[in-house]
XYZ file of C-alpha atoms in Angstrom:
156
model
C 106.353 138.142 96.780
C 109.919 139.306 96.096
C 112.809 136.885 96.553
C 114.165 138.725 99.627
C 110.746 138.322 101.323
C 110.783 134.647 100.338
C 114.200 134.083 101.906
C 113.012 135.699 105.162
C 109.851 133.554 105.155
C 111.837 130.376 104.521
C 114.173 131.199 107.381
C 111.121 131.546 109.627
C 109.463 128.368 108.312
C 112.730 126.428 108.637
C 113.121 127.563 112.231
C 109.521 127.259 113.331
C 108.120 124.443 111.251
C 111.052 122.148 110.464
C 110.400 118.621 111.408
C 113.053 115.866 111.566
C 113.606 114.427 108.140
C 113.393 117.501 105.934
C 115.144 120.793 105.410
C 115.885 123.554 102.938
C 119.167 124.827 101.588
C 119.905 128.032 99.736
C 120.840 128.100 96.100
C 121.058 131.524 94.470
C 117.515 132.700 93.676
C 116.023 129.201 94.000
C 115.509 126.853 96.949
C 116.999 123.442 97.718
C 114.784 120.761 99.247
C 116.206 117.806 101.154
C 114.589 114.739 102.632
C 116.266 112.236 104.908
C 115.017 108.897 106.143
C 115.753 105.324 107.136
C 114.659 104.206 103.665
C 114.667 105.617 100.152
C 110.893 105.863 100.324
C 111.033 107.881 103.522
C 113.675 110.236 102.153
C 111.516 110.888 99.047
C 108.411 111.505 101.223
C 110.356 113.996 103.343
C 111.674 115.778 100.238
C 108.066 116.191 99.170
C 107.202 117.722 102.572
C 110.210 120.068 102.171
C 108.842 121.144 98.774
C 105.415 121.926 100.297
C 107.189 123.936 102.993
C 108.641 126.200 100.286
C 105.048 127.207 99.476
C 103.401 127.140 102.929
C 103.726 125.602 106.394
C 102.850 121.903 105.865
C 100.782 121.741 109.005
C 98.343 124.251 107.428
C 97.486 121.754 104.692
C 94.824 119.255 105.685
C 95.297 115.759 104.205
C 91.749 115.441 102.875
C 92.032 114.110 99.300
C 94.331 111.359 98.062
C 96.100 111.547 94.714
C 98.035 108.560 93.344
C 101.332 109.096 91.518
C 103.493 106.586 89.622
C 106.934 107.307 88.208
C 109.601 105.244 86.425
C 113.176 106.425 85.789
C 116.520 104.923 84.985
C 118.059 105.832 88.363
C 117.083 107.125 91.845
C 118.217 110.688 91.106
C 116.021 111.041 88.019
C 113.220 109.297 89.917
C 113.339 112.009 92.606
C 113.109 114.801 90.044
C 110.293 113.006 88.203
C 108.392 112.473 91.487
C 108.685 116.073 92.611
C 107.701 117.319 89.123
C 104.683 114.998 89.159
C 103.629 116.644 92.471
C 104.134 120.117 90.945
C 101.902 119.065 88.006
C 99.216 117.785 90.362
C 99.383 121.007 92.401
C 98.984 123.099 89.287
C 96.285 121.110 87.532
C 94.198 120.353 90.628
C 94.823 123.640 92.480
C 95.937 121.655 95.527
C 98.676 121.566 98.166
C 99.821 118.290 99.749
C 101.083 117.579 103.252
C 101.084 113.809 103.756
C 102.910 111.347 101.505
C 102.943 107.533 101.451
C 105.826 106.638 99.163
C 107.004 103.240 97.973
C 110.213 103.640 95.985
C 112.842 101.364 94.523
C 115.911 102.445 92.545
C 113.814 102.912 89.354
C 110.093 102.877 90.272
C 107.918 104.840 92.616
C 104.288 104.649 93.645
C 102.967 107.251 96.035
C 99.767 108.622 97.498
C 99.817 112.317 98.304
C 97.058 113.711 100.535
C 96.090 117.347 100.454
C 93.405 119.881 99.852
C 92.491 122.736 97.443
C 94.524 125.891 97.980
C 92.886 128.289 100.450
C 94.917 131.482 99.976
C 93.906 133.215 103.258
C 94.702 130.095 105.324
C 97.708 128.709 103.424
C 99.284 132.106 102.591
C 101.294 130.630 99.700
C 104.734 132.259 99.412
C 105.664 131.246 95.836
C 104.689 128.995 93.021
C 107.146 126.223 92.300
C 107.903 125.896 88.573
C 109.613 122.546 88.868
C 112.315 120.322 90.359
C 115.717 120.564 88.690
C 118.861 118.482 88.353
C 120.816 121.176 90.204
C 122.563 119.808 93.298
C 120.643 116.560 92.719
C 121.727 113.814 95.055
C 120.224 110.564 96.253
C 122.601 108.671 98.495
C 122.856 106.475 101.542
C 125.315 107.490 104.271
C 127.476 105.052 106.211
C 125.009 105.251 109.097
C 122.246 103.977 106.784
C 120.362 107.249 106.484
C 119.173 108.093 102.979
C 119.344 111.680 101.616
C 117.294 112.881 98.612
C 117.784 116.423 97.497
C 117.581 118.859 94.597
C 116.885 122.519 93.851
C 113.380 123.616 92.933
C 112.841 126.547 90.563
C 110.612 129.213 92.124
């Protein structure tokens, strides 16, 4: 799929499928993913859903098989990148997509269970393959209203 088709698809997904807590933002030829939540853990989980939504509509992915992930990093920003890259690795090596995430994160450690299923191309209609999460526009912060934001750009 060419990048212009991807941008059109993302606009449609963002409009039709966006759920509170996650969104996309444009960044040149790549895609930004953003998760928001009442806790750091919830923001990370929503960022993971946003990443799935770059590939396919998350509600098309059945949460059938659990996969456990553990990450450790020196700060929350690096932890987000490590978590999303761990998900990319699991998607690639297992041939799976994930739609449900149970995340427990602190400032430097994360344990998560991601539920998903093997890729079914006719049903999932994957738009792109994500190469990895980057440090571009990386931000993990808590707003004055207490809402956490976790975002970065993913390379497609």
